[in-house]
């Protein structure tokens, strides 16, 4: 871990997924940042989930707010250094390359995840928790519902399950029942 002289009260950390950029702690940080403040960021991908987001947040912080940024895992990205035209140019180039790499890695992660899920499904892996066993009265409630004797809501209530769950389980039940007949 990096040793950075930041008081605990000035540390902002979002625990939720980074699939979008609606992060409350980051928004709070942005509101508190003032000109010439120094922002330490663990990694460039903390600024956004894609190339455009990262560049936009960098622009907001450095140009609009006048904040200096230090990216801890990439020492080349330290806006305190090279305040002249050449330093700003080099920093912008490095930022653009790293932003591209961050977005590309995110795309690769999603692709690998999708491939892994597809391979697991092909092997017969079931996702989600296993369904609870059907209640003892499910068959009779299902039959009465199918013949129109009672509504789906009444059948679900008898089985002590939500209507959507009853309908889903009825569909599965029908498929299994059809297989048994064959």
PDB file of N, CA and C in Angstrom, residues 14 16 22-29 31:
ATOM      1  N   UNK A  14     -15.902   4.757  -2.317  1.00  0.00           N
ATOM      2  CA  UNK A  14     -17.185   4.157  -2.669  1.00  0.00           C
ATOM      3  C   UNK A  14     -17.025   2.653  -2.677  1.00  0.00           C
ATOM      4  N   UNK A  16     -19.565   0.532  -3.787  1.00  0.00           N
ATOM      5  CA  UNK A  16     -20.429  -0.114  -4.771  1.00  0.00           C
ATOM      6  C   UNK A  16     -19.700  -0.392  -6.073  1.00  0.00           C
ATOM      7  N   UNK A  22     -22.302   6.864 -10.892  1.00  0.00           N
ATOM      8  CA  UNK A  22     -23.144   7.508  -9.884  1.00  0.00           C
ATOM      9  C   UNK A  22     -22.676   7.068  -8.502  1.00  0.00           C
ATOM     10  N   UNK A  23     -21.506   7.543  -8.118  1.00  0.00           N
ATOM     11  CA  UNK A  23     -20.920   7.150  -6.846  1.00  0.00           C
ATOM     12  C   UNK A  23     -21.020   8.303  -5.861  1.00  0.00           C
ATOM     13  N   UNK A  24     -21.752   8.137  -4.760  1.00  0.00           N
ATOM     14  CA  UNK A  24     -22.006   9.234  -3.821  1.00  0.00           C
ATOM     15  C   UNK A  24     -20.745   9.838  -3.210  1.00  0.00           C
ATOM     16  N   UNK A  25     -19.792   9.017  -2.811  1.00  0.00           N
ATOM     17  CA  UNK A  25     -18.585   9.549  -2.182  1.00  0.00           C
ATOM     18  C   UNK A  25     -17.749  10.355  -3.173  1.00  0.00           C
ATOM     19  N   UNK A  26     -17.688   9.888  -4.409  1.00  0.00           N
ATOM     20  CA  UNK A  26     -16.949  10.639  -5.429  1.00  0.00           C
ATOM     21  C   UNK A  26     -17.623  11.984  -5.678  1.00  0.00           C
ATOM     22  N   UNK A  27     -18.950  11.971  -5.748  1.00  0.00           N
ATOM     23  CA  UNK A  27     -19.691  13.228  -5.942  1.00  0.00           C
ATOM     24  C   UNK A  27     -19.439  14.191  -4.782  1.00  0.00           C
ATOM     25  N   UNK A  28     -19.399  13.657  -3.567  1.00  0.00           N
ATOM     26  CA  UNK A  28     -19.135  14.482  -2.382  1.00  0.00           C
ATOM     27  C   UNK A  28     -17.718  15.070  -2.467  1.00  0.00           C
ATOM     28  N   UNK A  29     -16.759  14.257  -2.866  1.00  0.00           N
ATOM     29  CA  UNK A  29     -15.383  14.705  -3.046  1.00  0.00           C
ATOM     30  C   UNK A  29     -15.321  15.855  -4.051  1.00  0.00           C
ATOM     31  N   UNK A  31     -17.561  17.998  -4.851  1.00  0.00           N
ATOM     32  CA  UNK A  31     -18.130  19.224  -4.279  1.00  0.00           C
ATOM     33  C   UNK A  31     -17.139  19.915  -3.341  1.00  0.00           C
TER      34      UNK A  31
END
